[in-house]
Amino acid sequence: MKKKTDQVLLDRLAQAARTGDISRRSFMHFAAAAGITASAATGLWGTSAAANPTPGGTFRWGVHDGNTSDTHDPGTYVTRQMIFLAHTHRSYLTLIEADNSLGPDLATSWEASPDAMQWTFELNPDASFHSGKPVTAQDVIDSLNHHRGDSSTSAAKALLTDVTDVTADGDHTVVVSLARGNADLPWLMTDYHFAICPSNGDGTIDWKSGDGTGPYKIDSGEFGIRWELTRHDGWHGEGAYFDKVTMLVLNDPNARQTALVTGDVDCVSLIELKTLALLQRNPDISVDNIPSGGAITMPMFCDTEPFSDVRVRTALKLAMNRDEIIEKIAFGAATKGNDFHLSPVQPYWPEDIPQREYDPDQAKSLLKEAGQEGLSVNLSVADSVYTGAVDMCVLYAEQAKAAGINIKVVREPSDGYYSDVWLKKPFSAVSWGARPTPDVMFTLAYKDDAAWNETRWQNERFNELLLQAKSELDETLRAEMYHEMCLLMRDDGGTLLPFFNNWVYARGKGVKRHEQVAASWGCDGARAASRWWFEA
Amino acid sequence: MSAFVIIYYTLLLGASCLAAYFNKRSAFLLLFSLTLVSFILGIIGGVSALRIVAILAGLLGLSAMVSYAFREFLIAIASHNLAKELRTAPLTAAFGMFVIFTVAIAGIFAPLIAPYGEAQVITSAFAPADANMLLGADQLGRDVFSRLVFGARNTVALALAGTVMAFLLGALAGLLAATTGGWFDQALARTSDVIMSIPSLIFALLMLSIFGGDLANDTTSFWLLTGFAGVVGLLMVTAIFENSIVGWAVGLAVLVGVSTAFSGFMLIIFNPSEIILILVVAVIYSPRVFRLTRAVAGNVVVMDYIEAAKLRGEKTWYLIRREILPNSTAPLVAEFGLEFCFVFLLIAGLSFLGLGIQPPTADWGSMVRENATLISFGDITPLIPAAAIALLTVAVNFVVDWMLYRSSGLKV
Amino acid sequence: MGDILGLVAKRLGMGLIILLVISIIIFFMVELLPGDIAQAVLGQGATPENLAALRKEMGLDQPAVLRYLHWLSGAVTLDFGNSIVTGASVAQTIGERFANTLFLAAYAAAIAVPISIVLGVLVALLRNSIFDRVANVATLTSISSPEFFLGYILILYLAVKTGMFPAIASLSNDMSFGDLLYRTFLPALTLVLVVTAHMMRMTRAAIINLLASPYIEMARLKGTPPWKVIVKHALPNAWAPIINVVALNLAYLITGVVLVEVVFVYPGIGQALVDAVSKRDFPVVQACCLIFAATFILLNLAADVGSILTNPRLRHPK
């Protein structure tokens, strides 16, 4: 975030503003980064912007995956209901813009020490909670500490293990110190757990009241049923065109679909892919099919027979016909996987790694070489992993027969899948949400000592590169390292990655969005309520 | 006015007149009211509505003919006494028997009838019906007709096994409770109250979550089955041998052998997760059967001829087998029909919650669930397995109705 | 009358014991479920460290029996404790939802019970006629479709295609009663279709069962018209089995409607129970199950009392 006047950036910004690829807020931010003054930037925006959002209306939003026993505790956010709600009534230090770049939220700017071991965030002095209390450094510190320390019950604890201290430098400056350099810390701050809540003054945060600093404040609501929100007038950001937002939890796919078709809601967060083609025929409905970084993985334990032999792992990878799976399971709404956990919409994606194709003959010969002809394995899966996950595994089992592999699909109960099957059974299917950068993803699930190293993969070179890349501020060098890591994952790793699933959501008549939408979550990075508007 | 409409009304009116001429009151009423209704339908719905009526009437006529032929066929091949019974069967019961017969044939000879394998992927997703695939393909490109045939085998076998086991346990306990009475009766009655007070879906959810994961293996299911068979057997031994110690010893030895053999046999037919499902179903439904049996048998036990038999010094087992059971079969059979359908639906409901039969095994309930959302777009794919479930349920209950009717002794 | 009061008292006492037994069974079943609350809450995000911290915070480090006794000591004073996951009191968590469930059950029952009894009497009168067959096939077909599927079909024809009724039955506080009835019509109709067949068939069977009795013969021989025979002579003696099956179905309307709630997004208690089971939130599961069990016991008791009151021979035992 070095400040210098940059004509190329300015031109690109103007172009982006014209095509509606960029919000006014990020435009202002990048314009500032490009070194022009606020008033000049405002003028530039006015001449370039194509889309012209109109304020007003109540946005009725049907969301899937809500549970009665959800809470406002950011540490245990897990359902989509809470993730969407969090992005609507709370704020984060940074956010992912509609063009998938990093943008400012509560922090207006951030800067790293040269070794990336210390990060300084400047807070927006105008930001306030719905209760009227201004946002101070203390709120941020306590909110981050909520996910740290021995007594923390947060699911995001693992992300902040490297953080040694969070301190204030005045009312509006927060300094995060790390045990080792991490060039991606500002990206990490976009994780949905790190919502900023008001401090209680004793080092804890008040998450129970549902107070936040987001674009909408909660009027009333019930977990797992519905939420009513009104625009927060003192919001520090741009957007939030709707006057009111109603979130309805619609867990049943048919209920979501019919509610949208009959006009009972304006947007649904997920549509069943089986009916994708049928729904697209409806002229009153626009379906958004957005490639994402979320992935379906099939981890194999690299320390367990027969997966301990890399030839067996490769044979299993070769025995999958990904094209057929994408056609029949995802109905085209997916990006083909190449057995490394980095999607084309994410930063540092290596484009020149050849795609792995279905090759049962080669798989057969690899197995022969490994002395594992007629291999027979169990593959665990649950319905909750992904719509059609069980079918996907059944289809894979059929495909693998051509390579002489006998895969027995075991449908496990959805209930308790992640506590009893994942990380416990040697071959299973798992769904991963998008992580903002490869570093976060690799550190969470592929590093040798990671708690969620789902493949129990131990690769020295990979771990060495991972640590180097983490603190590398030179982009080119970093990209090369990720390239090599991806190759290692693909050829040696234990993850079979069928595809990256798209976000598939749908809007009713009259709901407009900018041309580009964020890929971090469904519904425009979970920020539909503050980014979209009704056609006048 | 198209030729179809003219022929339609001509046929209807002609048939009505014939019926009136031959003094067939109900047939005349039916035909003539159908004519009147058709006038209104024709005005509102046009020719297409009339076509639907004609198709429905055709189907009805066809099934009536099939039922009639099937009944005559059964009478022709049955023994003299059985044939006499069968002659009393109304057409609906004959229809029911025909459907049950068809499903049984489909189930038993599934691999021979189905053109493709149960899990075999042959074409693209949701491919339309053609000469090779009578009913088109499902999402994975598997033949729906083949899966329907295999589904008959899996679903019916499962529901039947569950219902039979529920009846074994429930009816035996009920008969014994009614005959012995006292604390034994009370203990069983209160146990059944407890199980019945827990909603069945929740009970199934809890039990399947407990036993559904790693516990669904051969060893666990073997022991559970043996335990179940042991309980049933124990009830039987109690009834047969009462107070004879030698009898008990012999009985227990036989019991161990039989229940082990039974469990081994079940494990050959079903896989462990299916066995767990069957057991859960049996445990949930046996209290209902128990209550009914106890009530019915309770009415019989107070009859004079039972008193007389008791005074003669007959044993409990004799009383149950020779006196009580023959006099309470009818309501039990009726209950069997209804419970069989409920078990069917419970299994379908469980697969809606993601618990149920393991893939890629085809069962009708999950075939409905898999494609249920398509119904909102007027796609009939999910209607096919749903219709199969409905048809079998209706068929079973038609037969049950006939048996009930016969046992009620009503001649009108 | 004294006998009946005695019976009621005895049955209520027995009911309390049954509830106690059920609470023990449910507690240990929830304990036996794979995974615990902490794992369920953290899901994919669980690590040994945060699991340990969360277990401590939730008091899961105490032995199971102690936790049960602690819950029981509250429950006997009608304090069902707090949800372990959300910390909110159980009464608050499920109170309103239970009211919603009761409303829907009452709505469906108000339609289904009269219809099925009238239909049952009619088909008994017109037994073996076309009308009897059609009514039988129709009701059997409606109970033999899985209820979620029945809901989908109703939504397709009555909501999506014709727009007569709303597809989702979401409630808000400022609804008028008429509006409420309108919005919840489809789920109520689904339930009606589900329960009618059973009650109708039982009414029919109970009446037909009596038609061979000598006193009915007598009435018929006297020249009483068939409808009068059934309504005046058969029906009064058929009430007992009818009341029993009605009670059974009322209990089902309250305890068995999870799937209908899911399909129509109706905020009832069933969904809360399924959610609580998936989170292993024992106090909520326990409270829901006990409410269900109590409903079942009370309805059964009411049915038995009803049978006695409607049957003179049972009212004055020899």
PDB file of C-alpha atoms in Angstrom, chain A residues 67-71 76 78 150-155 157 222-223 225-226 248-250 252 254-255 258-259 261-262 264 415 418-420 422 430-431 451-452, chain C residues 34-35 39 41-47 49-50 53-54 57 85-86 97 152 155 159-160 167-168 170-171 183 262-263 265 267 271-272 275 277-280:
ATOM      1  CA  ASN A  67     -29.996 -23.566  12.605  1.00  0.00           C
ATOM      2  CA  THR A  68     -32.147 -22.784  15.639  1.00  0.00           C
ATOM      3  CA  SER A  69     -29.177 -23.116  17.933  1.00  0.00           C
ATOM      4  CA  ASP A  70     -26.967 -20.583  16.155  1.00  0.00           C
ATOM      5  CA  THR A  71     -25.643 -17.667  18.187  1.00  0.00           C
ATOM      6  CA  THR A  76     -18.703 -20.220  16.457  1.00  0.00           C
ATOM      7  CA  VAL A  78     -20.738 -21.874  11.081  1.00  0.00           C
ATOM      8  CA  ASP A 150      -6.271 -20.727  26.030  1.00  0.00           C
ATOM      9  CA  SER A 151      -9.823 -19.967  27.050  1.00  0.00           C
ATOM     10  CA  SER A 152     -10.898 -19.052  23.540  1.00  0.00           C
ATOM     11  CA  THR A 153     -13.579 -21.290  22.112  1.00  0.00           C
ATOM     12  CA  SER A 154     -13.279 -19.874  18.631  1.00  0.00           C
ATOM     13  CA  ALA A 155     -13.198 -22.035  15.552  1.00  0.00           C
ATOM     14  CA  LYS A 157      -8.194 -19.960  16.705  1.00  0.00           C
ATOM     15  CA  GLU A 222     -34.946 -15.385  15.674  1.00  0.00           C
ATOM     16  CA  PHE A 223     -32.125 -17.797  14.934  1.00  0.00           C
ATOM     17  CA  ILE A 225     -36.180 -18.454  11.293  1.00  0.00           C
ATOM     18  CA  ARG A 226     -35.941 -14.815  10.221  1.00  0.00           C
ATOM     19  CA  LEU A 248     -35.652 -15.641   5.858  1.00  0.00           C
ATOM     20  CA  VAL A 249     -34.117 -19.009   6.609  1.00  0.00           C
ATOM     21  CA  LEU A 250     -35.323 -21.423   3.929  1.00  0.00           C
ATOM     22  CA  ASP A 252     -35.620 -26.736   1.985  1.00  0.00           C
ATOM     23  CA  ASN A 254     -37.982 -26.562  -2.959  1.00  0.00           C
ATOM     24  CA  ALA A 255     -39.151 -23.876  -0.529  1.00  0.00           C
ATOM     25  CA  THR A 258     -40.915 -21.629  -5.053  1.00  0.00           C
ATOM     26  CA  ALA A 259     -40.533 -18.606  -2.788  1.00  0.00           C
ATOM     27  CA  VAL A 261     -40.735 -17.984  -8.304  1.00  0.00           C
ATOM     28  CA  THR A 262     -43.846 -16.762  -6.498  1.00  0.00           C
ATOM     29  CA  ASP A 264     -42.171 -14.164  -1.763  1.00  0.00           C
ATOM     30  CA  ASP A 415     -24.974 -35.381  11.682  1.00  0.00           C
ATOM     31  CA  TYR A 418     -17.009 -33.525  10.654  1.00  0.00           C
ATOM     32  CA  SER A 419     -16.343 -34.890  14.122  1.00  0.00           C
ATOM     33  CA  ASP A 420     -16.435 -38.615  13.388  1.00  0.00           C
ATOM     34  CA  TRP A 422     -13.402 -36.258   8.587  1.00  0.00           C
ATOM     35  CA  VAL A 430     -15.066 -32.876   2.246  1.00  0.00           C
ATOM     36  CA  SER A 431     -16.225 -29.428   1.268  1.00  0.00           C
ATOM     37  CA  ALA A 451      -4.547 -29.714  12.982  1.00  0.00           C
ATOM     38  CA  TRP A 452      -6.610 -30.097   9.821  1.00  0.00           C
TER      39      TRP A 452
ATOM     40  CA  PRO C  34     -21.440 -39.716  18.150  1.00  0.00           C
ATOM     41  CA  GLY C  35     -19.674 -36.453  18.938  1.00  0.00           C
ATOM     42  CA  GLN C  39     -17.764 -30.793  18.345  1.00  0.00           C
ATOM     43  CA  VAL C  41     -20.912 -26.383  17.527  1.00  0.00           C
ATOM     44  CA  LEU C  42     -17.419 -26.021  16.100  1.00  0.00           C
ATOM     45  CA  GLY C  43     -18.029 -28.461  13.249  1.00  0.00           C
ATOM     46  CA  GLN C  44     -15.248 -28.365  10.692  1.00  0.00           C
ATOM     47  CA  GLY C  45     -13.512 -25.698  12.781  1.00  0.00           C
ATOM     48  CA  ALA C  46     -12.748 -27.928  15.750  1.00  0.00           C
ATOM     49  CA  THR C  47      -9.202 -28.286  17.047  1.00  0.00           C
ATOM     50  CA  GLU C  49      -7.536 -26.594  21.948  1.00  0.00           C
ATOM     51  CA  ASN C  50     -10.813 -24.855  21.242  1.00  0.00           C
ATOM     52  CA  ALA C  53     -12.004 -24.673  26.085  1.00  0.00           C
ATOM     53  CA  LEU C  54     -15.574 -24.965  24.852  1.00  0.00           C
ATOM     54  CA  GLU C  57     -17.235 -23.460  29.303  1.00  0.00           C
ATOM     55  CA  VAL C  85     -25.402 -23.857  22.964  1.00  0.00           C
ATOM     56  CA  THR C  86     -27.163 -20.507  23.052  1.00  0.00           C
ATOM     57  CA  ARG C  97     -42.611 -22.524  18.569  1.00  0.00           C
ATOM     58  CA  TYR C 152     -44.481 -30.218  -2.963  1.00  0.00           C
ATOM     59  CA  ILE C 155     -47.257 -26.039  -3.539  1.00  0.00           C
ATOM     60  CA  ALA C 159     -49.095 -21.725  -5.022  1.00  0.00           C
ATOM     61  CA  VAL C 160     -46.841 -21.705  -8.063  1.00  0.00           C
ATOM     62  CA  ALA C 167     -45.859 -21.201  -0.834  1.00  0.00           C
ATOM     63  CA  ILE C 168     -44.092 -20.501   2.421  1.00  0.00           C
ATOM     64  CA  SER C 170     -43.575 -17.673   7.422  1.00  0.00           C
ATOM     65  CA  LEU C 171     -45.220 -15.836  10.287  1.00  0.00           C
ATOM     66  CA  ARG C 183     -50.854 -18.186   5.179  1.00  0.00           C
ATOM     67  CA  VAL C 262     -39.326 -28.025   6.726  1.00  0.00           C
ATOM     68  CA  VAL C 263     -41.197 -28.015   3.434  1.00  0.00           C
ATOM     69  CA  VAL C 265     -40.729 -23.170   6.423  1.00  0.00           C
ATOM     70  CA  PRO C 267     -41.465 -22.156  12.608  1.00  0.00           C
ATOM     71  CA  GLN C 271     -37.463 -28.096  13.386  1.00  0.00           C
ATOM     72  CA  ALA C 272     -36.133 -26.843  16.716  1.00  0.00           C
ATOM     73  CA  ASP C 275     -31.647 -28.723  15.115  1.00  0.00           C
ATOM     74  CA  VAL C 277     -30.400 -33.079  18.117  1.00  0.00           C
ATOM     75  CA  SER C 278     -27.833 -32.163  15.493  1.00  0.00           C
ATOM     76  CA  LYS C 279     -26.151 -29.845  18.007  1.00  0.00           C
ATOM     77  CA  ARG C 280     -26.539 -32.397  20.865  1.00  0.00           C
TER      78      ARG C 280
END
